[in-house]
N, CA, C and O atoms as a DFTB+ gen file, in Angstrom:
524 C
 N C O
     1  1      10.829     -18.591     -22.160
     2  2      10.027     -18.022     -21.093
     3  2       9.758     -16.548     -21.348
     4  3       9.189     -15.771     -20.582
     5  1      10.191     -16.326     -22.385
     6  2      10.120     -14.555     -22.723
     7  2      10.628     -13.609     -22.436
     8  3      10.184     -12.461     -22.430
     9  1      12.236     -14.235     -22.002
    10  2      13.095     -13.596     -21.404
    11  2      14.000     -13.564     -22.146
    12  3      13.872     -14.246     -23.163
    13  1      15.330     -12.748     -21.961
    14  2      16.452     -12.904     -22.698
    15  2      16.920     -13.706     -21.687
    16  3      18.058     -13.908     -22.113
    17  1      16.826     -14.523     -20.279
    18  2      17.378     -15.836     -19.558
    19  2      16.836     -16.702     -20.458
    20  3      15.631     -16.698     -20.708
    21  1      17.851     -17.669     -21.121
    22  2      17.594     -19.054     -21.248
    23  2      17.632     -20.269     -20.212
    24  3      18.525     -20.506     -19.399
    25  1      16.307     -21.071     -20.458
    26  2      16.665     -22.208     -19.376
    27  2      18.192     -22.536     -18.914
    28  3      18.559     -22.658     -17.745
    29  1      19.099     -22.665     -20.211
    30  2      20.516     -22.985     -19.788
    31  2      21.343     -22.117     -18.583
    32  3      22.102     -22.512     -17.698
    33  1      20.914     -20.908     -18.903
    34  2      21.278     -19.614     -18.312
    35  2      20.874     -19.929     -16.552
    36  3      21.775     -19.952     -15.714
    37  1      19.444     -20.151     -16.186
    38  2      18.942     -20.529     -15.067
    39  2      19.131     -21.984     -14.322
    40  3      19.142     -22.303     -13.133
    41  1      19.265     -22.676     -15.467
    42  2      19.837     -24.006     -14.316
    43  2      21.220     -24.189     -14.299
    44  3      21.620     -25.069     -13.537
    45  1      22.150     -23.504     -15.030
    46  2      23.633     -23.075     -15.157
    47  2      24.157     -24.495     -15.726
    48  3      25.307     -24.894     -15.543
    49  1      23.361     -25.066     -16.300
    50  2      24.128     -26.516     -17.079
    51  2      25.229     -26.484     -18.001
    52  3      26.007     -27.414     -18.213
    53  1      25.239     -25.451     -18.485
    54  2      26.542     -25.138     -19.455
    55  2      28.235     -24.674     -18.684
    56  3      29.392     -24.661     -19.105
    57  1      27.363     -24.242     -16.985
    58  2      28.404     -24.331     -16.447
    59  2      29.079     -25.599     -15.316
    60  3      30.236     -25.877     -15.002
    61  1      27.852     -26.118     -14.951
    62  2      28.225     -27.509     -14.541
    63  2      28.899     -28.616     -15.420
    64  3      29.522     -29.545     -14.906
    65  1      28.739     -28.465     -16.816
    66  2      29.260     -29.323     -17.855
    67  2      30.314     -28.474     -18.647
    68  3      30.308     -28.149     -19.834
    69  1      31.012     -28.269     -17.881
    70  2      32.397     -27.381     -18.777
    71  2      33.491     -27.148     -18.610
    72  3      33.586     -27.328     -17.396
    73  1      35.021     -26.690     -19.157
    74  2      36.000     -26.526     -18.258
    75  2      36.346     -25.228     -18.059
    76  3      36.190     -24.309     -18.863
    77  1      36.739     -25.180     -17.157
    78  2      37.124     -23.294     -16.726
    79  2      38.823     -23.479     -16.534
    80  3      39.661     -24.378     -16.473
    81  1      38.742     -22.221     -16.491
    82  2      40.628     -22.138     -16.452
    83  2      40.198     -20.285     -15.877
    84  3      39.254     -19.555     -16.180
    85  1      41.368     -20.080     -14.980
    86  2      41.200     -18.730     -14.436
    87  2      41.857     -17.461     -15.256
    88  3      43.046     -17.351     -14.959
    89  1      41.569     -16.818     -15.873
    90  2      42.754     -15.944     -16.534
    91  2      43.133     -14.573     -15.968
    92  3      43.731     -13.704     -16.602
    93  1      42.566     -14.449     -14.246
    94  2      43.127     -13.534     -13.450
    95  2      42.426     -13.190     -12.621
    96  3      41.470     -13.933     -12.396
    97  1      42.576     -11.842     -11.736
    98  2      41.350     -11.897     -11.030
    99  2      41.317     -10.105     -11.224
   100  3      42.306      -9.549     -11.702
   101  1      40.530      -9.590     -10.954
   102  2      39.475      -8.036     -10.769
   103  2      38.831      -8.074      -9.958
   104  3      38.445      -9.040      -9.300
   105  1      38.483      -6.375      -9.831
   106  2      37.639      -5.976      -8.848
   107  2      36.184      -5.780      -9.698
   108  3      36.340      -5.672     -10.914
   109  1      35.067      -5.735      -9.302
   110  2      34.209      -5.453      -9.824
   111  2      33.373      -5.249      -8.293
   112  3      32.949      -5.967      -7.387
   113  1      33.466      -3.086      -8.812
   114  2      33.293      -2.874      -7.641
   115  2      34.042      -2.848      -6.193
   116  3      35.129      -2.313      -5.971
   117  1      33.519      -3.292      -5.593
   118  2      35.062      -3.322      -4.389
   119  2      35.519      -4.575      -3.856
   120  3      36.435      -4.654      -3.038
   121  1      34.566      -6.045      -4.547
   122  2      34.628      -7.152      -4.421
   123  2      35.800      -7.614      -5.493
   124  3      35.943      -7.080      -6.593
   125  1      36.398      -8.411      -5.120
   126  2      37.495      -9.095      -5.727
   127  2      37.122     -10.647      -6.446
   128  3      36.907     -11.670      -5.796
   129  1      37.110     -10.554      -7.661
   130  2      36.894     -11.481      -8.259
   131  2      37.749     -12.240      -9.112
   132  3      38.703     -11.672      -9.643
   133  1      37.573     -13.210      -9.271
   134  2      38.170     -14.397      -9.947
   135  2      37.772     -14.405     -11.821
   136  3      36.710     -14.950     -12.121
   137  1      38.376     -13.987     -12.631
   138  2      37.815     -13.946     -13.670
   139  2      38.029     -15.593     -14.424
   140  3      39.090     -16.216     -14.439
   141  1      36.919     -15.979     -14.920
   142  2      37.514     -17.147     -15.757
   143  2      36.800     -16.930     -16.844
   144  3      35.813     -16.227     -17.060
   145  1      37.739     -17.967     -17.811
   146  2      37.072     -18.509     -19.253
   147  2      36.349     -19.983     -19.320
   148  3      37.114     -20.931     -19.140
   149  1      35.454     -20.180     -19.473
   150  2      34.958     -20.908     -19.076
   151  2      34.357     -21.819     -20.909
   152  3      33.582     -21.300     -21.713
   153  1      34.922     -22.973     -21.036
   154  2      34.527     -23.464     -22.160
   155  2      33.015     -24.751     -22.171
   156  3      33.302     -25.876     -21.762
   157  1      31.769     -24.545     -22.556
   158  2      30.884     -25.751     -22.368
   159  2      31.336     -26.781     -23.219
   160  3      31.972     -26.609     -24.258
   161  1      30.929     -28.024     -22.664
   162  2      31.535     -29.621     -23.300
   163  2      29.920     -30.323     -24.271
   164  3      29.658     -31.257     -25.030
   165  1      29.156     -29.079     -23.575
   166  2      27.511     -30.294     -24.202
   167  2      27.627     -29.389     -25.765
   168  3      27.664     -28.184     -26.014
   169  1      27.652     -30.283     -26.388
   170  2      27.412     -30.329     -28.213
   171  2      26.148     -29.268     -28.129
   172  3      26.105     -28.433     -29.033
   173  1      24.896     -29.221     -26.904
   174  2      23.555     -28.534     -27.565
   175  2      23.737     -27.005     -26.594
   176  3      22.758     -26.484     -26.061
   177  1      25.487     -26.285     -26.458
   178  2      25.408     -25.481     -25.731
   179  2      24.906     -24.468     -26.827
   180  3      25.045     -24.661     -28.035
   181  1      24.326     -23.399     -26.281
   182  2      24.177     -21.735     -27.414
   183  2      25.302     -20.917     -27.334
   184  3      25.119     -19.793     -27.802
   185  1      26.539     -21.166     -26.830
   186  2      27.635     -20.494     -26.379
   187  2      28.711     -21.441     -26.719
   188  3      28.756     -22.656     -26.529
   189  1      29.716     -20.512     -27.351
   190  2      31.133     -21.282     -27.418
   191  2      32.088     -20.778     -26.505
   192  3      33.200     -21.259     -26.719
   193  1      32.044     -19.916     -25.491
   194  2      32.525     -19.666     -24.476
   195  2      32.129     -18.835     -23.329
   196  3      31.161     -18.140     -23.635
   197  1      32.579     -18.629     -21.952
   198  2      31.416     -17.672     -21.382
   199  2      32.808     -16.831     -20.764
   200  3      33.757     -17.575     -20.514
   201  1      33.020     -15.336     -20.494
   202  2      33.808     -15.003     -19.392
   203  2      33.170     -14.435     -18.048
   204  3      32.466     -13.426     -18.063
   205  1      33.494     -15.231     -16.737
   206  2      32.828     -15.290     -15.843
   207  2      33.714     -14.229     -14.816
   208  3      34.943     -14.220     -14.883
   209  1      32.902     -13.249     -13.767
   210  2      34.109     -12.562     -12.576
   211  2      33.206     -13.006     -11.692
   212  3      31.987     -12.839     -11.734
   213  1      33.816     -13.552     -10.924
   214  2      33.383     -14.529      -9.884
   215  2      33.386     -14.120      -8.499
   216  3      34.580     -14.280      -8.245
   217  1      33.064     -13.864      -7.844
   218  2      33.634     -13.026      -5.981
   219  2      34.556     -14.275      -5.437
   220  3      34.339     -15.476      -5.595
   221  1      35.422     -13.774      -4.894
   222  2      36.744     -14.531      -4.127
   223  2      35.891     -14.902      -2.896
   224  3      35.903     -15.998      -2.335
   225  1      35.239     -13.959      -2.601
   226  2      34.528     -14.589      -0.893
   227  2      33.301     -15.648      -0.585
   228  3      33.108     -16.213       0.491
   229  1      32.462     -15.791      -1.876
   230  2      31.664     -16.183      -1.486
   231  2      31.095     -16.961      -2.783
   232  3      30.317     -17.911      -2.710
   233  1      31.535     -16.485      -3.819
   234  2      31.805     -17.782      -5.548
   235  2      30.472     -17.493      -6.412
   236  3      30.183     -18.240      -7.347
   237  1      29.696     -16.420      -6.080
   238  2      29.051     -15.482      -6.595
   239  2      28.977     -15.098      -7.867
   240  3      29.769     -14.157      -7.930
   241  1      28.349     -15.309      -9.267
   242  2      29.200     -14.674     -10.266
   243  2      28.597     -13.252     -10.388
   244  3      27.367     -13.281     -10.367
   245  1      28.990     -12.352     -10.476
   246  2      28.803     -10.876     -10.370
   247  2      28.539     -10.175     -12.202
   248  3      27.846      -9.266     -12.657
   249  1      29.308     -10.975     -12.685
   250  2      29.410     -10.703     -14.051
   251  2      29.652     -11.195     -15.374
   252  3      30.662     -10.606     -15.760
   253  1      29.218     -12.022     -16.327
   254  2      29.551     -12.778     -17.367
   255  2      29.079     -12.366     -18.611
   256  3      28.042     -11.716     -18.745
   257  1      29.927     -12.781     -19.689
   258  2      30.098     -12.367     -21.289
   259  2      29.721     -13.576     -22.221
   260  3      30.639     -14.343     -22.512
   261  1      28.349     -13.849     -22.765
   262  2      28.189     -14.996     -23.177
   263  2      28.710     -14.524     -25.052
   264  3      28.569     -13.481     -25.690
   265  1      29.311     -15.838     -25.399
   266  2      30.007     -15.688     -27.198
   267  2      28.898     -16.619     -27.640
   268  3      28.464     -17.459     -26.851
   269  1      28.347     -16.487     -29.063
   270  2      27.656     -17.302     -29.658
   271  2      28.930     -18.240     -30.375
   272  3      30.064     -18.110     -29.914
   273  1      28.720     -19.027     -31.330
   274  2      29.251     -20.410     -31.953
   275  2      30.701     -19.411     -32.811
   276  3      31.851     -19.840     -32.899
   277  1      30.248     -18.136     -33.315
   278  2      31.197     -17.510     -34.093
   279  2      31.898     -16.418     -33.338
   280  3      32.230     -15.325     -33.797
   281  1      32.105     -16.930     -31.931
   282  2      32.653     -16.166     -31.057
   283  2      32.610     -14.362     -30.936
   284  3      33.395     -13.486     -30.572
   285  1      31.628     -14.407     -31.312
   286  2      30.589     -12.958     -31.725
   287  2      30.283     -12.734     -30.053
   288  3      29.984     -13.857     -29.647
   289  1      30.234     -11.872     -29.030
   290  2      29.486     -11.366     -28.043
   291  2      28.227     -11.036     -28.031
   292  3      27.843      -9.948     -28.462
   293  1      27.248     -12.148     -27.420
   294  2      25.929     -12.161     -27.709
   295  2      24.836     -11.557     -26.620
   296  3      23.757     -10.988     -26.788
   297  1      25.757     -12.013     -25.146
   298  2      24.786     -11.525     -23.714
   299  2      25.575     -11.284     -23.087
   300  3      26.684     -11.765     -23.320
   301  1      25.347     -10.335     -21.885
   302  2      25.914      -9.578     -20.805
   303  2      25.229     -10.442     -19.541
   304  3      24.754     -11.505     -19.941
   305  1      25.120     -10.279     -18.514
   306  2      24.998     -10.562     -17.208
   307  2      25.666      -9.580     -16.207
   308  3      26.862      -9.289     -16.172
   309  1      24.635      -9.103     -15.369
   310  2      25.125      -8.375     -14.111
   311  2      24.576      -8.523     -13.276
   312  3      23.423      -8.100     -13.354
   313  1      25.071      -9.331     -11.682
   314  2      24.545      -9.124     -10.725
   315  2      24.213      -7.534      -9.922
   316  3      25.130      -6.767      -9.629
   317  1      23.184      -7.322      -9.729
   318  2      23.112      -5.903      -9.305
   319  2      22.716      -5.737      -7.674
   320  3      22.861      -4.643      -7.129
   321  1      22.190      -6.939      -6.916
   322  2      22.025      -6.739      -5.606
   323  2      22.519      -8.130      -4.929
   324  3      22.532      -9.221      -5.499
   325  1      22.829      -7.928      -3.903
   326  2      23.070      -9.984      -3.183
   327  2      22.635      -9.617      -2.063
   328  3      22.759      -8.476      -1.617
   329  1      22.050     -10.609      -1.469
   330  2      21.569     -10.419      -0.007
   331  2      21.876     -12.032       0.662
   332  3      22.127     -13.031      -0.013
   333  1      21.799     -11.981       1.833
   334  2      22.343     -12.990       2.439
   335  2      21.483     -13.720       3.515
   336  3      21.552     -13.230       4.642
   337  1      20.508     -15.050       3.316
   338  2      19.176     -15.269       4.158
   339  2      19.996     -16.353       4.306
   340  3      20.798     -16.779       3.474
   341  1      19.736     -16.834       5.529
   342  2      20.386     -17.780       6.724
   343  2      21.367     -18.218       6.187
   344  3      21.395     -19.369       5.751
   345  1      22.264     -17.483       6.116
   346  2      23.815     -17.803       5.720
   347  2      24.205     -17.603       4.377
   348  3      25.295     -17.154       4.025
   349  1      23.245     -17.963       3.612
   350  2      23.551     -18.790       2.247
   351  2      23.370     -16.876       1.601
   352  3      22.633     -16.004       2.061
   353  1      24.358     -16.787       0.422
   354  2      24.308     -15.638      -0.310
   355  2      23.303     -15.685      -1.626
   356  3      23.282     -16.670      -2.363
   357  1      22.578     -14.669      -1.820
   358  2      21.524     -15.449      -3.354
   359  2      22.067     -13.673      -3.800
   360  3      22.452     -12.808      -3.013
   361  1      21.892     -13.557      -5.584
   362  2      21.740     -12.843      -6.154
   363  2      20.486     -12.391      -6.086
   364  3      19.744     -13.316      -5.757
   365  1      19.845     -11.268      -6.268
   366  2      18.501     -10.786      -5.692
   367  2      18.065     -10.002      -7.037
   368  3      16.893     -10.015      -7.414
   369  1      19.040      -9.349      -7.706
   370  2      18.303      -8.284      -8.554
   371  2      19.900      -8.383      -9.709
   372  3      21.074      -8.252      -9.362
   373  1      19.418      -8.615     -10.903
   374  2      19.996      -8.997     -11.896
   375  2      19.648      -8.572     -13.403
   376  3      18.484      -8.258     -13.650
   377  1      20.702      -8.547     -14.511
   378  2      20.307      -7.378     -15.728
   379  2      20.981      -9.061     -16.986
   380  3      22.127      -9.509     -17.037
   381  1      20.274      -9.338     -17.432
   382  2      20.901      -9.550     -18.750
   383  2      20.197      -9.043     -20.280
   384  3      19.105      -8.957     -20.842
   385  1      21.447      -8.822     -20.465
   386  2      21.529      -7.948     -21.908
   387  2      21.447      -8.854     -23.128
   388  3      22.427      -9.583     -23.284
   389  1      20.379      -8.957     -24.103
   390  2      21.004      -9.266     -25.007
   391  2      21.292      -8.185     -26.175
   392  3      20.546      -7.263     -26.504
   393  1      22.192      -8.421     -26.566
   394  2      23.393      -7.946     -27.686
   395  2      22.302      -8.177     -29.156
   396  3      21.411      -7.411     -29.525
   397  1      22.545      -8.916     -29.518
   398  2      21.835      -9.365     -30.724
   399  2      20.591      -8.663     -30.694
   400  3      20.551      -7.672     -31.423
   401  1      19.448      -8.962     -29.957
   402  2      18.336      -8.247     -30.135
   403  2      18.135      -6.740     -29.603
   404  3      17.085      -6.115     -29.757
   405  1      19.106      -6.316     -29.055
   406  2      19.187      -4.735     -28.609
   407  2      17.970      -4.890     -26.945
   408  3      17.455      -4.044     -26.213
   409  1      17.958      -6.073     -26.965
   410  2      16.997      -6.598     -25.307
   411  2      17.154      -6.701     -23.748
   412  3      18.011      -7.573     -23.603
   413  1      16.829      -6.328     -22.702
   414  2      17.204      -6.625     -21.482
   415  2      16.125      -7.017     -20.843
   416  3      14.995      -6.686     -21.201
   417  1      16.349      -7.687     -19.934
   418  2      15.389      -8.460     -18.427
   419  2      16.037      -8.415     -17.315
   420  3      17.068      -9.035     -17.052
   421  1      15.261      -7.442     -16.412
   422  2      16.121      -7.773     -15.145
   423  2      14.668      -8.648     -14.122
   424  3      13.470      -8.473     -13.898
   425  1      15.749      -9.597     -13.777
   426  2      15.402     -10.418     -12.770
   427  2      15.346      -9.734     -10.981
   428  3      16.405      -9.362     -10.477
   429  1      14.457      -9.673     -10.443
   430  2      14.196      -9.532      -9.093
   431  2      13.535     -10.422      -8.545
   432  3      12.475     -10.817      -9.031
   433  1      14.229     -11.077      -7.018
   434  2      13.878     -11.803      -6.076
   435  2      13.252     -11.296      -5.190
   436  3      13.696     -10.230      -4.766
   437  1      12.209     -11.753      -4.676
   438  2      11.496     -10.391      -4.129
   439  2      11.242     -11.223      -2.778
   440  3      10.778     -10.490      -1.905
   441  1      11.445     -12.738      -2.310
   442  2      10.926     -13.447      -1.447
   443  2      11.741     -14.455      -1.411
   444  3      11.535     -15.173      -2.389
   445  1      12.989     -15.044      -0.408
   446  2      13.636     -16.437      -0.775
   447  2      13.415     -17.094       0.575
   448  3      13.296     -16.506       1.649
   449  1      13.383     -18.230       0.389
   450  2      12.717     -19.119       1.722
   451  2      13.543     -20.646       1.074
   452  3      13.309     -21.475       0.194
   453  1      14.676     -20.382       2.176
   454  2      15.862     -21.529       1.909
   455  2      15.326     -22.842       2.626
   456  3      14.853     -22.678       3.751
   457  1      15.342     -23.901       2.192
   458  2      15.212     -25.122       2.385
   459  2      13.665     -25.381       2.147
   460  3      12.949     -26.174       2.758
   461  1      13.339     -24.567       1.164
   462  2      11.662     -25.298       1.371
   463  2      11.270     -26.395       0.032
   464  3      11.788     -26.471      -1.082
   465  1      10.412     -26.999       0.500
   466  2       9.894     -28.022      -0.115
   467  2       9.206     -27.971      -1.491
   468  3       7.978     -27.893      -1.460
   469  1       9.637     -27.994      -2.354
   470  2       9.386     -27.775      -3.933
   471  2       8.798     -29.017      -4.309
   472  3       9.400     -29.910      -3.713
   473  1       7.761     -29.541      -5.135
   474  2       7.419     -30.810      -5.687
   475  2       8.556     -30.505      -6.873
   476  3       9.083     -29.406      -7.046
   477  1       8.850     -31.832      -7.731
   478  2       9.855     -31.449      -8.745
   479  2       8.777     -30.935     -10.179
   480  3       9.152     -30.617     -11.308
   481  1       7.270     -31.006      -9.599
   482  2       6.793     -30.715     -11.237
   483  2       6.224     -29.428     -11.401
   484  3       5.251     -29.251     -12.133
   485  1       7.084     -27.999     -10.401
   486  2       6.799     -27.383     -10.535
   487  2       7.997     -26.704     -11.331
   488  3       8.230     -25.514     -11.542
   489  1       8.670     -27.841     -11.699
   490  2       9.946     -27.053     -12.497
   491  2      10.094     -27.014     -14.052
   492  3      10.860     -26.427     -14.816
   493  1       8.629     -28.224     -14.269
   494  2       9.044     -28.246     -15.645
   495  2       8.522     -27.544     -16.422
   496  3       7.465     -27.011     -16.082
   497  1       9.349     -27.161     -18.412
   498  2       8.587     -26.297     -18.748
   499  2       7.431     -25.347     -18.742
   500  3       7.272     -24.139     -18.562
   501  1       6.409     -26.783     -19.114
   502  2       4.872     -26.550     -18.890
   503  2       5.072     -25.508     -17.310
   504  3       5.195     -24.319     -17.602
   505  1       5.101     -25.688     -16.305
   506  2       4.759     -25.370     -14.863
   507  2       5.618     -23.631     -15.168
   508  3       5.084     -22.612     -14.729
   509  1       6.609     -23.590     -15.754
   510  2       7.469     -22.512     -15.393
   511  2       6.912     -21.306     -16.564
   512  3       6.849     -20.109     -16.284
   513  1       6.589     -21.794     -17.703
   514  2       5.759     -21.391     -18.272
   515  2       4.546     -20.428     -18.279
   516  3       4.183     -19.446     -18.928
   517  1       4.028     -21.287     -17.096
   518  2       2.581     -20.286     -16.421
   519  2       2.357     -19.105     -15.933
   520  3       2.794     -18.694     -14.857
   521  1       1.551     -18.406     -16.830
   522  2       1.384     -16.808     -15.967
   523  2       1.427     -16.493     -14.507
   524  3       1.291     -15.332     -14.122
């Protein structure tokens, strides 16, 4: 998409398909987080491990360290704003780094409208793709 986000990165499949284990917790910032290591199980991950700091209050990840295959540090992640629309917490304004190409993209939410009605074919490549 011309981002340093990979699809994997945005639909978080590498973290739905993986095992985590906690290896402590930090502050990041004045929020208290849960740090984990987090290993993906899918054979077509781009990462051989991720370290995630997670918020204790609300499961947020605030901050993650993506490793390529040779456990090399390849991307950064930083949540930089959260805002909170009818209950539900969203990340709003976000930095990932990549390492390798000396690259960053920050992501801004500029409009969230919880529970609305998406067709599913506005998700695929082709659709997400579009200027």
């Amino acid at each position: 998409m011309g981002t340093d986000f990979s699809f994997a990165d945005l639909d978080r499949r590498d973290l739905r398909d993986s095992q985590a284990r906690q290896i402590g917790t930090e502050k990041v910032g004045s929020a208290t987080c849960f740090v984990l290591d987090v290993l993906p199980r899918r054979g077509d991950s781009q990462y051989s491990h991720m370290e995630l700091w997670v918020r204790a209050d609300n499961f947020l990840t605030l901050r993650s360290r993506m490793y390529d295959k040779a456990n090399v540090l390849i991307k950064t992640f930083e949540a930089r704003e959260l805002r909170r629309v009818d209950g539900n917490w969203f990340i709003t304004r976000s930095i990932m780094r990549d390492l390798k190409h000396d690259h960053t993209t920050v992501l801004t939410l500029q409009s969230i409208v919880v529970d609305a009605e998406i067709p599913d074919e506005e998700f695929t490549q082709r659709a997400l793709e579009k200027p």
